[in-house]
PDB file of C-alpha atoms and ligand atoms in Angstrom:
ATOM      1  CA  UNK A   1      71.605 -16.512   7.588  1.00  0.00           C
ATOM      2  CA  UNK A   2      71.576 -20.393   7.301  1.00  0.00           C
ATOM      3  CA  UNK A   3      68.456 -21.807   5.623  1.00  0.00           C
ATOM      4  CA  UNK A   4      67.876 -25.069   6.808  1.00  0.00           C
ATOM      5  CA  UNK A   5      65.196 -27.527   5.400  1.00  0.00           C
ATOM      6  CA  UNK A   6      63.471 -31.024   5.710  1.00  0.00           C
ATOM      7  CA  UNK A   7      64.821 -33.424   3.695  1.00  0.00           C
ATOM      8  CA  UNK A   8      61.946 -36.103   4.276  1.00  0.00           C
ATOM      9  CA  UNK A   9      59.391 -35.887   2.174  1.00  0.00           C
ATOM     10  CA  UNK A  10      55.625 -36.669   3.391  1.00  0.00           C
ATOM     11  CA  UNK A  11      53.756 -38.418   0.720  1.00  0.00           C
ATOM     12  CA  UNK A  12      50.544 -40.004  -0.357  1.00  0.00           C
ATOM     13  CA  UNK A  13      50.327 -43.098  -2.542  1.00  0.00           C
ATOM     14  CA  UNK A  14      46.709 -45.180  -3.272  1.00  0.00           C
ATOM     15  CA  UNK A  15      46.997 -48.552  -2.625  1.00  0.00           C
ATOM     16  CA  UNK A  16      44.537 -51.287  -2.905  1.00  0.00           C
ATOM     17  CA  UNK A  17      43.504 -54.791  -1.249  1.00  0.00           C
ATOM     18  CA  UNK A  18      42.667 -56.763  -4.432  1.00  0.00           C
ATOM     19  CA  UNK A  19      39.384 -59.166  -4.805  1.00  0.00           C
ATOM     20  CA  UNK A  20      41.782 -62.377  -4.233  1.00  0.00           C
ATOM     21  CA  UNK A  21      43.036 -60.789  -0.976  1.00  0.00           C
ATOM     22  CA  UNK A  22      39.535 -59.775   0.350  1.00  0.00           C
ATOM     23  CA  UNK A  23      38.147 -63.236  -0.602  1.00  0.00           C
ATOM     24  CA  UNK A  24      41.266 -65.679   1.024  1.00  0.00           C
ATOM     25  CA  UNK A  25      40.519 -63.213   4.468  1.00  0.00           C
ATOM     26  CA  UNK A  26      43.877 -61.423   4.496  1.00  0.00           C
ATOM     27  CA  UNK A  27      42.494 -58.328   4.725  1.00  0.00           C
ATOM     28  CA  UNK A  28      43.297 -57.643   8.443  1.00  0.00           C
ATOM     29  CA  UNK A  29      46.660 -59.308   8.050  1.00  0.00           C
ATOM     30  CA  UNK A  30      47.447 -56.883   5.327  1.00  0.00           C
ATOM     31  CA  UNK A  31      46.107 -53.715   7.090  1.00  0.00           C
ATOM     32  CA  UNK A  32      48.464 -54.817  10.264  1.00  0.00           C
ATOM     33  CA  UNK A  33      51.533 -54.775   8.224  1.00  0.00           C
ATOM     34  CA  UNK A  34      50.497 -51.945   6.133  1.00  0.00           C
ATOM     35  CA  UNK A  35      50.815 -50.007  10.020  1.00  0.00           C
ATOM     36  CA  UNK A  36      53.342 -52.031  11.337  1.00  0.00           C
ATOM     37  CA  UNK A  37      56.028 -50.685   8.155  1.00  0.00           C
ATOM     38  CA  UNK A  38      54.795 -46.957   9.318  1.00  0.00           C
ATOM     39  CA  UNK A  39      52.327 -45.928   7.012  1.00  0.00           C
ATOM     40  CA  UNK A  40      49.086 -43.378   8.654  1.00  0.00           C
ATOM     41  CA  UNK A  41      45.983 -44.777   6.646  1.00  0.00           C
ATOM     42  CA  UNK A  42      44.447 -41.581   5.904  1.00  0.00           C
ATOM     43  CA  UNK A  43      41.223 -42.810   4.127  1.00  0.00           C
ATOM     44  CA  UNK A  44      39.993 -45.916   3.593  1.00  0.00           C
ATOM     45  CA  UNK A  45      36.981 -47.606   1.870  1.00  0.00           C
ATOM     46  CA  UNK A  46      35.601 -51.284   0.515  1.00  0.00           C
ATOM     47  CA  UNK A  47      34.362 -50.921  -2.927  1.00  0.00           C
ATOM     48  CA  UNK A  48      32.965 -53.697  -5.469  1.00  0.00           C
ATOM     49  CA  UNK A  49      33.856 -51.836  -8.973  1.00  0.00           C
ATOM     50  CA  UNK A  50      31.516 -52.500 -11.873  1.00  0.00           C
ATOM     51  CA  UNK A  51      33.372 -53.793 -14.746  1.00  0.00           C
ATOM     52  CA  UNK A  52      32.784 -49.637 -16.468  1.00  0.00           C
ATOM     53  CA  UNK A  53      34.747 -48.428 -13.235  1.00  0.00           C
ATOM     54  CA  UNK A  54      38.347 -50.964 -13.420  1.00  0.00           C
ATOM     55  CA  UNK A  55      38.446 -49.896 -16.785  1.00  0.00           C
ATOM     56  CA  UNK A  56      38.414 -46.573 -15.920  1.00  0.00           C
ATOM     57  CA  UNK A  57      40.857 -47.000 -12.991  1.00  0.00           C
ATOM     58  CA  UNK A  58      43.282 -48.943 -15.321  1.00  0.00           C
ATOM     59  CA  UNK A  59      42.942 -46.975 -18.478  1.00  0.00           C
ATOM     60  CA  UNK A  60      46.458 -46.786 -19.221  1.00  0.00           C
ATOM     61  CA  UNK A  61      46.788 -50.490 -20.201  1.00  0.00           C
ATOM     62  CA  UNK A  62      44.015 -50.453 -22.125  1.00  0.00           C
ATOM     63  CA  UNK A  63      45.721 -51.788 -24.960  1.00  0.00           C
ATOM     64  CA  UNK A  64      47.792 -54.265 -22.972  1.00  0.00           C
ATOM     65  CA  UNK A  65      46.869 -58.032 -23.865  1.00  0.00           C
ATOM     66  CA  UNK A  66      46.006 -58.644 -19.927  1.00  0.00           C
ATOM     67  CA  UNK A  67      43.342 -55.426 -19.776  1.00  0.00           C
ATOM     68  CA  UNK A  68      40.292 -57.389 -20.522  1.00  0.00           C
ATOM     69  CA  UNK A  69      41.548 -59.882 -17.819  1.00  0.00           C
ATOM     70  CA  UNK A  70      42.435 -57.544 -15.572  1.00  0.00           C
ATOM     71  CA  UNK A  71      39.011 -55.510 -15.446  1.00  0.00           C
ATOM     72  CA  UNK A  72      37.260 -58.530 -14.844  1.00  0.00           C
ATOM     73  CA  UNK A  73      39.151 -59.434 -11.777  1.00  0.00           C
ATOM     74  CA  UNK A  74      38.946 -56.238 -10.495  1.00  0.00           C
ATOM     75  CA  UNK A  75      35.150 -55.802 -10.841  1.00  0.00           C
ATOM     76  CA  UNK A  76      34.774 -59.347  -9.518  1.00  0.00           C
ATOM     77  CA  UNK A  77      34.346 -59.006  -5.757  1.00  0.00           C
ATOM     78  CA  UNK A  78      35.387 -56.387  -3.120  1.00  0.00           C
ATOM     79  CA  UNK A  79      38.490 -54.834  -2.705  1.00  0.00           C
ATOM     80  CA  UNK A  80      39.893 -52.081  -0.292  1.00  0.00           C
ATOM     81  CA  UNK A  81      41.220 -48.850  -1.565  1.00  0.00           C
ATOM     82  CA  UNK A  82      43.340 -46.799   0.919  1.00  0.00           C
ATOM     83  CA  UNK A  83      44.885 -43.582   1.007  1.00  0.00           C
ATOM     84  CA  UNK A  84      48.492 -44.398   2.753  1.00  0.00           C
ATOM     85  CA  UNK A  85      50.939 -41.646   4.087  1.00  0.00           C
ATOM     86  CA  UNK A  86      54.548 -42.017   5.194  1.00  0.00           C
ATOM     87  CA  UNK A  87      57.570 -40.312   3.887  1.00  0.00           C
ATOM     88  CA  UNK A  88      58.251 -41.731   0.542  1.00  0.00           C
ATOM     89  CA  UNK A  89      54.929 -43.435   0.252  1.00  0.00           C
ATOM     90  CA  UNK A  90      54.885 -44.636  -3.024  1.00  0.00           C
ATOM     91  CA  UNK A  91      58.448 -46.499  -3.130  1.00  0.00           C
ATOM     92  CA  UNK A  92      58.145 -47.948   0.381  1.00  0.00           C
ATOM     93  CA  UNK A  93      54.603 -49.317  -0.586  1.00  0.00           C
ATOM     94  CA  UNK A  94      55.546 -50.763  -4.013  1.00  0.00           C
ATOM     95  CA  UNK A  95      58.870 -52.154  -1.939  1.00  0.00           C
ATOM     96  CA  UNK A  96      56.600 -53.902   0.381  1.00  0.00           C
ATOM     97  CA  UNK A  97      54.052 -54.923  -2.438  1.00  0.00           C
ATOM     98  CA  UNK A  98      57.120 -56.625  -3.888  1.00  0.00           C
ATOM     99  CA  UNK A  99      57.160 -57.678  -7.539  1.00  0.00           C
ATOM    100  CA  UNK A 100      53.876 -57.456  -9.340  1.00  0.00           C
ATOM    101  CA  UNK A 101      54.346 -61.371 -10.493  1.00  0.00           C
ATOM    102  CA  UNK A 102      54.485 -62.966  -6.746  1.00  0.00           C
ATOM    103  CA  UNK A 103      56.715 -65.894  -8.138  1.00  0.00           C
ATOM    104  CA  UNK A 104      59.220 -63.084  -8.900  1.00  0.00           C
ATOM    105  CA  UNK A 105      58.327 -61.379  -5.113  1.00  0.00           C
ATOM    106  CA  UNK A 106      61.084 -60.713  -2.511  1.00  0.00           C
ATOM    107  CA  UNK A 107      60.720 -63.310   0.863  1.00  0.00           C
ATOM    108  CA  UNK A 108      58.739 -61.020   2.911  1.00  0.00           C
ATOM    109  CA  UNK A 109      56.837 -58.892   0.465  1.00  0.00           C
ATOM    110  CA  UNK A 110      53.118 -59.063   0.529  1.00  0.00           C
ATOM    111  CA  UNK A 111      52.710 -59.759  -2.995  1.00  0.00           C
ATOM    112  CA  UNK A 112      55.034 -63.376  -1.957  1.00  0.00           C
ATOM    113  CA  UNK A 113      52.965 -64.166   1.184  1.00  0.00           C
ATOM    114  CA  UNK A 114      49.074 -63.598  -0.312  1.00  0.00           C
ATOM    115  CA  UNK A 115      49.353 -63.234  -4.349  1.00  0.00           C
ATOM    116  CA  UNK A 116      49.057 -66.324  -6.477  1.00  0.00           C
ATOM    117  CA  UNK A 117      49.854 -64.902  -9.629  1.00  0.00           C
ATOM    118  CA  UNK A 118      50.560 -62.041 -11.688  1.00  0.00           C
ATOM    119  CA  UNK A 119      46.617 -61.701 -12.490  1.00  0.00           C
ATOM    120  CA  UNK A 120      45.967 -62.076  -8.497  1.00  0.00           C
ATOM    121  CA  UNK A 121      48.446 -60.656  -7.240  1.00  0.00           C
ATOM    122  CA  UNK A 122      46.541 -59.473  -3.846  1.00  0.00           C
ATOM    123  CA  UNK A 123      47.805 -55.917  -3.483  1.00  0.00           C
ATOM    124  CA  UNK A 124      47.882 -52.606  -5.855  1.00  0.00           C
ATOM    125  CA  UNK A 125      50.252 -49.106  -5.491  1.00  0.00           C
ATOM    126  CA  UNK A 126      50.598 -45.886  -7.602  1.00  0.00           C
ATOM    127  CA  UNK A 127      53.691 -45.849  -9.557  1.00  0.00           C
ATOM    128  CA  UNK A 128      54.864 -42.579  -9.569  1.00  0.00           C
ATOM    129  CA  UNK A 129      53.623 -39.012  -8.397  1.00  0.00           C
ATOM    130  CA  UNK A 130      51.310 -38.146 -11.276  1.00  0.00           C
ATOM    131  CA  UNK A 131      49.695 -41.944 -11.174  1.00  0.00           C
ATOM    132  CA  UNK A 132      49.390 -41.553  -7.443  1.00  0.00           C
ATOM    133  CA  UNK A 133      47.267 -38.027  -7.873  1.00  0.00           C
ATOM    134  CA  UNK A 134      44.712 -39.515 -10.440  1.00  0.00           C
ATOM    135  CA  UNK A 135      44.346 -42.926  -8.442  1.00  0.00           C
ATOM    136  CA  UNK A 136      43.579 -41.014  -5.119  1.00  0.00           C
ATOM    137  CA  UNK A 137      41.037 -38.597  -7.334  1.00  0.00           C
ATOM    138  CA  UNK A 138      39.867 -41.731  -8.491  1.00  0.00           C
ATOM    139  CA  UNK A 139      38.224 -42.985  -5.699  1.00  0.00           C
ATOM    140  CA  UNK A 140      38.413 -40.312  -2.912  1.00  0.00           C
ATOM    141  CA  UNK A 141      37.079 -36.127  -2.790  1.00  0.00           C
ATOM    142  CA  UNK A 142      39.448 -34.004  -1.305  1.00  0.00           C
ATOM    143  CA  UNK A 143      37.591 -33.617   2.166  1.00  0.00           C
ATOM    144  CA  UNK A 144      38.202 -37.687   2.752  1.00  0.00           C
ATOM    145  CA  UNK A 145      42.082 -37.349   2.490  1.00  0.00           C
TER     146      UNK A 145
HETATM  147  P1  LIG B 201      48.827 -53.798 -10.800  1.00  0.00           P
HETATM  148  O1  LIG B 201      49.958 -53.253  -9.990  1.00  0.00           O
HETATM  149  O2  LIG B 201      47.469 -53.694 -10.213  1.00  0.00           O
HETATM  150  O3  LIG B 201      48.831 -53.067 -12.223  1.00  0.00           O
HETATM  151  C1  LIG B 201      48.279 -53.664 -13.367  1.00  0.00           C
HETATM  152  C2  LIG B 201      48.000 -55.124 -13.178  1.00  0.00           C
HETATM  153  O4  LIG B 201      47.905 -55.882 -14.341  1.00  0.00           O
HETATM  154  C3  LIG B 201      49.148 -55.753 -12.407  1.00  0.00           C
HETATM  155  O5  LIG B 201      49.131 -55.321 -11.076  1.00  0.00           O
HETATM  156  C4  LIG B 201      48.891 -57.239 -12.647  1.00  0.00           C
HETATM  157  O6  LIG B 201      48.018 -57.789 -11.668  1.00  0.00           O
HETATM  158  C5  LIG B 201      48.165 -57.249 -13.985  1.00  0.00           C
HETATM  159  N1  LIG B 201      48.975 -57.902 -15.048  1.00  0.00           N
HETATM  160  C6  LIG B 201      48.646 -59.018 -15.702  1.00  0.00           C
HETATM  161  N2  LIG B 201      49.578 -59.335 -16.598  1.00  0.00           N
HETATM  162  C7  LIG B 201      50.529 -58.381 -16.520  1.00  0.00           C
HETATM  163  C8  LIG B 201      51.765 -58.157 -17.187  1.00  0.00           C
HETATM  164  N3  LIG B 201      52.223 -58.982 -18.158  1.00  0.00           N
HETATM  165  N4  LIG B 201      52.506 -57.075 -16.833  1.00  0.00           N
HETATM  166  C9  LIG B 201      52.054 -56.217 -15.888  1.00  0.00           C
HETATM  167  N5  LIG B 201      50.892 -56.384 -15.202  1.00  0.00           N
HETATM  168  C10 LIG B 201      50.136 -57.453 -15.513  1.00  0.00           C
END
């Protein structure tokens, strides 16, 4: 007997709306494209993180020049974290991010059309597998996803 199998692979990346994003009102715009590319949203929250919590989120550059910088965007306003599913979640999402410096940001990438700069650079995606499982633990239990 033939086994046959499914070669697409369902996945689930964490993505976020930054502060800069949130504040400029591009939230909705972002969210239509988001669904318009194919993704399910599968949980989704707005959050203002203390300055304690982005350092937790971003631990892994904590000895990066840009950390200090970073954490203090990120606990400066509201963002939106989301729990996206497609198959091949994280790629496709950090394809239609774009480039994390916007100047460097394919035409039609959302980093390109709402980020400023690489410190606001309006949207945020898991980077591989193992990233995407701690940033989803991060900020959702298991009974929201
Ligand atoms: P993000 O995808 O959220 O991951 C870490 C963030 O650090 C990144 O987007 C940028 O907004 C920010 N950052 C600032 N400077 C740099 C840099 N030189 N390289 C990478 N990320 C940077």
């Amino acid at each position: 007997m033939r086994l046959s199998y499914n070669r697409s692979v369902m996945e689930r990346t964490l993505a976020i709306i930054k502060p800069d994003a949130v504040k400029s009102g591009v939230t909705g715009k972002i969210l239509a494209r988001i669904e318009a590319n194919g993704f399910q949203i599968r949980a989704m929250r707005m959050i203002h993180m203390s300055k304690a919590e982005a350092e937790g989120f971003y631990y892994v550059h904590k000895a990066r020049p840009f950390f200090g910088a970073l954490t203090d965007f990120m606990s400066s306003g509201p963002c939106v974290v989301m729990c996206l599913e497609s198959d091949g979640a994280i790629r496709k999402w950090r394809h239609q991010m774009g480039a994390t410096d916007p100047a460097k940001a394919e035409a039609g990438t959302l980093r390109k059309d709402f980020g400023a700069s690489i410190d606001n650079n309006a949207t945020h995606g898991s980077d591989a597998p193992e990233t995407a499982s701690f940033e989803l633990g991060y900020f959702f239990r298991g009974m929201e996803l």
